[in-house]
Amino acid sequence: MKKKLHLWHRYLGLVIALPLIIISLTGSILVFKEEIDHLIMPELATVNASPGSRLSYDSLHNTIKQNLPNYEVGSWEVFDDGKTADRVYVLEHGTDTWSKVYLDQYQGIVRAAPQPVDYYLTDWLLDLHYKFLIGDTGLWFTGIISLILMFMGISGLVIYRQFWKKFFTLRVKVKRMAFFSDLHKLVGIWSAPILLILGFTGVYWNISEIIHHEFEHADEPPHLVQGALYNPQLSIDSLMATAKTQMGGFRATYLMFPYEPDLPITFFGEVANTSFVTSEYASVVSFDKETGKQLPNYDIREAPFFLVVVDSFRKLHFGYFAGLTSRIIWCLIGLTPLIFAITGCYLWLKRRKPTRRRQDSSAYSAA
């Protein structure tokens, strides 16, 4: 059994080596997505203001409509840290295509024209990480890779089930094959728990997206946006005040407007007294798109345990639950598949050589 498991571990590792390296390297980079955006395009992604001094939502919404009369706001990422610009996702009239703009929420300035959601470098890397740049087909591909990653982590721990004996073993003054073998095992032992978390959360999100795209909306034609699908007289600021009153301590982080006929106006956000792995989008307040009447809330503090766990996947996957420390660790662990690929391929090639020599020798003797 152990021998078969070792073979599966070895050959599946060879099969997924390249795509896993791509996913892992892009993931390591994306851990610092915000910082990279601020560094390479400060004129778009960065603002300089005092936190808490952002303009009203109604004023900003009017600014977007005035600057982009042929677009409708679909969703809106909200920031109030004094340094990160809001990100607004819009749909052009007559299409179902999403575009992205940056908004200076303190001065009321729309920065640059709408661009495809994968136009900027880190957004392109996110699409590569998540879908391999091939749309919904990429969801299946990365989902399979994530499943194999989970198998690799579990099988590695089973194969080296007495791993605690070599928790710190790395022989340096030995032959290269022995050194690579030690390095492969040591890195695997240390990184396996986090890689299992990354693999499991990645599989969950991929399966969820596949179900949403392939099954729930498979027979529905895309809705082409022609105009606002909600009452334009509704005040976003009034809805926000209601949300804060109805759910104590609620702070909106993401606004979603109806981009399909049956959707409500929805505010995602965070509340106080939650776990350190609770995401900033965990709680939800929704409103009727015509009357503004509040619909049932979703307060993560009152949610079933299973849904609380699922919500934690975001911070666990991207590693920002403990600030800079956890992000650095997640970034470094993301680089480990490169070590696995180099050491694993080297060990595989070296172990094949004696077999080849024996086969060549037998063929020579038979002749």
XYZ file of C-alpha atoms in Angstrom:
367
model
C 0.000 0.000 0.000
C 2.750 2.418 0.940
C 4.607 1.606 -2.290
C 1.536 2.329 -4.432
C 0.894 5.537 -2.539
C 4.495 6.560 -3.111
C 4.110 5.943 -6.849
C 0.913 7.989 -7.013
C 2.604 10.759 -5.031
C 5.590 10.742 -7.369
C 3.793 10.670 -10.722
C 0.971 13.041 -9.810
C 3.641 15.411 -8.570
C 5.323 15.269 -11.972
C 2.013 15.803 -13.781
C 1.010 18.925 -11.851
C 4.488 20.360 -11.319
C 4.253 23.204 -13.855
C 0.642 24.322 -13.250
C 1.152 24.070 -9.495
C 4.231 26.272 -9.718
C 2.226 28.872 -11.659
C -0.655 28.799 -9.176
C 1.682 28.934 -6.192
C 3.931 31.708 -7.479
C 0.986 33.892 -8.481
C -0.604 33.194 -5.099
C 2.555 34.290 -3.305
C 2.588 37.524 -5.274
C -1.111 38.165 -4.694
C -0.646 38.000 -0.928
C 0.744 41.524 -1.371
C -1.647 42.632 -4.120
C -2.584 45.915 -2.447
C 1.022 46.918 -1.845
C 1.996 46.057 -5.421
C -0.884 48.120 -6.835
C 0.116 51.072 -4.690
C 3.717 50.734 -5.846
C 3.272 50.307 -9.602
C 0.219 52.526 -10.193
C -0.081 55.041 -7.359
C -1.931 57.461 -9.632
C -4.845 55.004 -9.695
C -4.766 52.855 -6.563
C -3.460 55.287 -3.953
C -5.109 58.212 -2.177
C -3.774 60.486 0.520
C -6.356 61.609 3.027
C -7.474 61.329 6.621
C -9.466 58.177 7.378
C -13.119 58.938 8.049
C -13.269 61.954 5.716
C -14.648 60.220 2.618
C -17.475 61.933 0.724
C -21.055 60.726 0.964
C -22.081 57.659 -1.023
C -24.792 59.583 -2.854
C -22.316 62.256 -3.930
C -19.803 59.669 -5.113
C -22.500 57.676 -6.910
C -23.601 60.812 -8.771
C -19.973 61.494 -9.710
C -19.662 58.016 -11.211
C -22.886 58.431 -13.211
C -21.815 61.844 -14.497
C -18.407 60.588 -15.589
C -19.653 57.272 -16.956
C -23.131 57.950 -18.391
C -23.078 54.792 -20.529
C -22.322 52.491 -17.613
C -24.156 51.126 -14.589
C -22.510 50.418 -11.240
C -22.573 46.693 -10.503
C -20.446 46.526 -7.372
C -18.272 48.792 -5.286
C -15.325 47.962 -3.011
C -15.258 50.466 -0.167
C -12.114 51.619 1.673
C -11.599 54.241 4.344
C -7.966 53.820 5.391
C -6.842 57.103 3.856
C -4.521 55.394 1.344
C -6.501 52.919 -0.803
C -8.810 54.138 -3.572
C -12.270 52.630 -3.929
C -12.672 50.096 -6.728
C -15.904 50.269 -8.697
C -17.036 47.583 -11.142
C -19.346 48.777 -13.902
C -21.262 47.301 -16.840
C -21.553 49.082 -20.176
C -25.084 49.562 -21.473
C -26.146 46.859 -23.911
C -23.637 44.332 -22.589
C -23.027 41.975 -19.670
C -19.313 42.808 -19.616
C -17.725 43.983 -16.386
C -15.123 46.743 -16.272
C -13.190 48.351 -13.444
C -12.496 51.942 -12.427
C -10.673 53.486 -9.493
C -12.459 56.184 -7.496
C -10.868 58.747 -5.193
C -13.496 58.612 -2.465
C -12.105 61.672 -0.660
C -12.051 64.077 -3.603
C -14.789 62.585 -5.753
C -12.602 61.855 -8.796
C -13.034 58.931 -11.186
C -9.546 57.922 -12.221
C -9.056 56.782 -15.828
C -11.545 55.120 -18.147
C -13.152 51.730 -17.397
C -10.835 48.829 -18.166
C -11.435 45.046 -18.353
C -11.339 43.404 -14.931
C -8.101 41.590 -15.853
C -6.423 44.636 -17.429
C -4.091 45.650 -14.597
C -1.109 43.464 -13.702
C -2.284 42.073 -10.377
C -5.795 41.513 -11.744
C -4.270 39.577 -14.651
C -2.260 37.529 -12.170
C -5.448 36.865 -10.192
C -7.165 35.538 -13.309
C -4.114 33.400 -14.060
C -4.107 32.091 -10.487
C -7.827 31.427 -10.387
C -8.775 30.423 -13.945
C -5.504 30.085 -15.905
C -6.801 32.819 -18.244
C -9.279 30.388 -19.854
C -12.529 31.427 -18.183
C -14.903 28.871 -16.699
C -12.868 25.996 -18.131
C -10.023 27.192 -15.947
C -12.198 26.691 -12.856
C -12.283 22.963 -13.558
C -8.550 22.874 -14.221
C -7.485 24.743 -11.077
C -10.035 22.779 -9.053
C -8.427 19.503 -10.129
C -4.975 20.897 -9.357
C -6.178 21.895 -5.873
C -7.559 18.396 -5.276
C -4.258 16.844 -6.301
C -2.432 19.310 -4.044
C -4.518 18.074 -1.118
C -3.700 14.479 -2.051
C -0.003 15.302 -2.274
C -0.022 16.817 1.201
C -1.943 13.940 2.788
C -0.038 11.203 0.970
C 3.281 12.827 1.864
C 2.393 12.773 5.556
C 1.268 9.129 5.266
C 4.404 8.050 3.398
C 6.593 9.786 5.959
C 4.219 9.110 8.845
C 7.059 9.265 11.341
C 7.828 12.756 10.089
C 8.304 14.169 13.591
C 11.590 12.255 13.776
C 12.983 14.363 10.938
C 11.381 17.661 11.805
C 14.732 19.434 11.678
C 16.791 16.965 9.626
C 18.706 18.428 6.701
C 22.022 16.786 5.972
C 24.290 19.201 4.148
C 27.623 17.435 3.793
C 26.226 14.511 1.815
C 25.718 13.611 -1.829
C 23.331 15.798 -3.768
C 20.688 13.078 -4.012
C 20.602 12.647 -0.227
C 20.515 16.416 0.291
C 17.626 16.861 -2.180
C 15.768 13.981 -0.545
C 16.128 15.579 2.895
C 15.156 19.002 1.529
C 12.071 17.600 -0.230
C 10.881 15.869 2.943
C 11.731 18.725 5.291
C 9.964 21.388 3.211
C 6.994 19.056 2.793
C 6.735 18.433 6.542
C 6.770 22.131 7.375
C 4.499 23.311 4.568
C 1.942 20.476 4.459
C -0.587 21.982 6.928
C -0.749 25.307 5.102
C -0.769 23.673 1.659
C -3.703 21.533 2.801
C -5.551 24.682 3.862
C -4.800 26.354 0.528
C -5.829 23.268 -1.420
C -9.065 22.715 0.499
C -10.215 26.340 0.372
C -9.290 26.519 -3.323
C -11.310 23.371 -4.069
C -14.319 24.734 -2.184
C -14.330 28.028 -4.088
C -13.835 26.347 -7.447
C -16.638 23.879 -6.838
C -18.919 26.688 -5.653
C -18.206 28.743 -8.772
C -18.637 25.738 -11.064
C -22.018 24.949 -9.497
C -23.050 28.588 -9.843
C -21.992 28.949 -13.485
C -22.571 25.493 -14.891
C -25.698 24.365 -13.056
C -27.610 27.218 -11.451
C -27.424 29.568 -14.465
C -26.625 27.124 -17.258
C -29.894 27.659 -19.192
C -30.278 31.377 -18.541
C -29.277 33.812 -21.288
C -26.983 36.621 -20.124
C -28.786 39.769 -19.055
C -27.730 42.795 -21.087
C -27.804 45.892 -18.924
C -29.706 48.765 -20.505
C -30.045 51.006 -17.468
C -30.463 51.017 -13.713
C -32.336 47.971 -12.391
C -33.269 49.744 -9.159
C -35.026 52.910 -8.089
C -32.515 55.724 -8.758
C -34.272 57.913 -6.175
C -33.109 55.676 -3.340
C -30.441 57.248 -1.140
C -27.432 55.030 -0.551
C -26.561 57.052 2.537
C -30.027 56.446 3.994
C -29.738 52.730 3.305
C -26.297 52.722 4.908
C -27.654 54.462 8.015
C -30.408 51.866 8.253
C -27.871 49.047 7.960
C -25.773 50.475 10.784
C -28.827 50.889 12.993
C -30.292 47.458 12.330
C -26.994 45.609 12.737
C -24.993 47.208 15.508
C -21.440 48.066 14.535
C -21.940 47.175 10.864
C -19.297 48.668 8.555
C -19.851 48.243 4.830
C -16.912 47.034 2.757
C -18.621 45.968 -0.473
C -21.791 47.258 -2.134
C -23.641 45.247 -4.772
C -26.294 46.786 -6.976
C -28.783 44.784 -9.082
C -27.127 43.747 -12.338
C -29.780 41.085 -12.969
C -33.549 41.636 -12.627
C -34.098 39.524 -9.495
C -31.256 40.864 -7.368
C -31.690 43.247 -4.394
C -29.371 46.030 -3.274
C -26.869 44.329 -0.984
C -24.254 45.640 1.428
C -21.519 43.270 2.613
C -19.480 44.230 5.647
C -18.003 43.434 9.022
C -19.226 43.700 12.592
C -17.564 43.734 15.990
C -17.048 40.789 18.338
C -16.107 38.207 15.736
C -13.227 35.774 15.246
C -9.845 36.904 13.923
C -10.479 34.745 10.818
C -13.899 36.251 10.108
C -13.761 38.022 6.753
C -14.570 41.659 6.122
C -17.530 40.553 3.957
C -19.070 38.190 6.507
C -22.319 40.023 7.330
C -24.944 41.120 4.831
C -27.747 43.697 4.792
C -30.098 43.720 1.793
C -32.813 46.115 0.603
C -35.676 45.952 -1.859
C -34.419 47.588 -5.042
C -37.607 49.611 -5.599
C -38.854 50.595 -2.148
C -35.642 50.439 -0.122
C -37.392 48.245 2.432
C -34.901 46.265 4.460
C -34.857 42.542 3.790
C -33.747 39.900 6.325
C -30.202 40.445 7.610
C -27.387 37.926 7.654
C -25.340 38.489 10.792
C -22.271 36.245 10.946
C -22.475 36.343 14.771
C -25.780 34.467 14.546
C -24.856 32.145 11.677
C -24.535 28.340 11.969
C -21.029 27.077 12.715
C -20.609 25.599 9.221
C -21.173 28.990 7.560
C -18.794 30.670 10.002
C -16.129 28.144 8.996
C -16.792 28.717 5.291
C -16.478 32.471 5.752
C -13.057 31.972 7.379
C -11.763 30.438 4.132
C -11.053 33.878 2.685
C -8.564 34.957 5.320
C -7.127 31.449 5.615
C -6.553 31.210 1.862
C -4.955 34.626 1.435
C -3.199 34.566 4.808
C -4.042 38.018 6.140
C -5.664 36.914 9.402
C -2.630 37.872 11.520
C -1.341 40.917 9.700
C 2.065 41.085 8.081
C 3.413 38.009 9.919
C 0.893 35.552 8.473
C 1.113 37.139 5.036
C 4.895 36.673 4.931
C 4.508 33.035 5.999
C 1.828 32.398 3.364
C 3.990 34.087 0.723
C 6.987 31.882 1.564
C 4.890 28.701 1.680
C 3.591 29.610 -1.759
C 7.127 29.265 -3.059
C 7.581 25.702 -1.765
C 6.105 23.948 -4.855
C 9.092 25.298 -6.785
C 11.366 23.432 -4.334
C 9.184 20.312 -4.620
C 9.371 20.440 -8.416
C 13.165 20.822 -8.558
C 13.963 18.239 -5.895
C 11.224 15.817 -6.959
C 12.198 15.844 -10.647
C 15.872 15.465 -9.761
C 15.193 12.468 -7.510
C 12.929 10.879 -10.137
C 15.538 11.251 -12.879
C 18.370 9.923 -10.712
C 16.349 6.900 -9.630
C 15.457 6.066 -13.223
C 19.068 5.913 -14.374
C 19.942 2.592 -12.700
C 16.817 1.051 -14.271
C 17.843 2.292 -17.690
C 21.338 0.927 -17.248
C 19.987 -2.481 -16.240
C 17.661 -2.510 -19.244
C 20.474 -1.529 -21.623
C 22.721 -4.209 -20.111
C 20.061 -6.918 -20.487
C 19.427 -5.951 -24.096
C 23.181 -6.067 -24.840
C 23.517 -9.537 -23.229
C 20.537 -10.903 -25.180
C 22.086 -9.713 -28.442
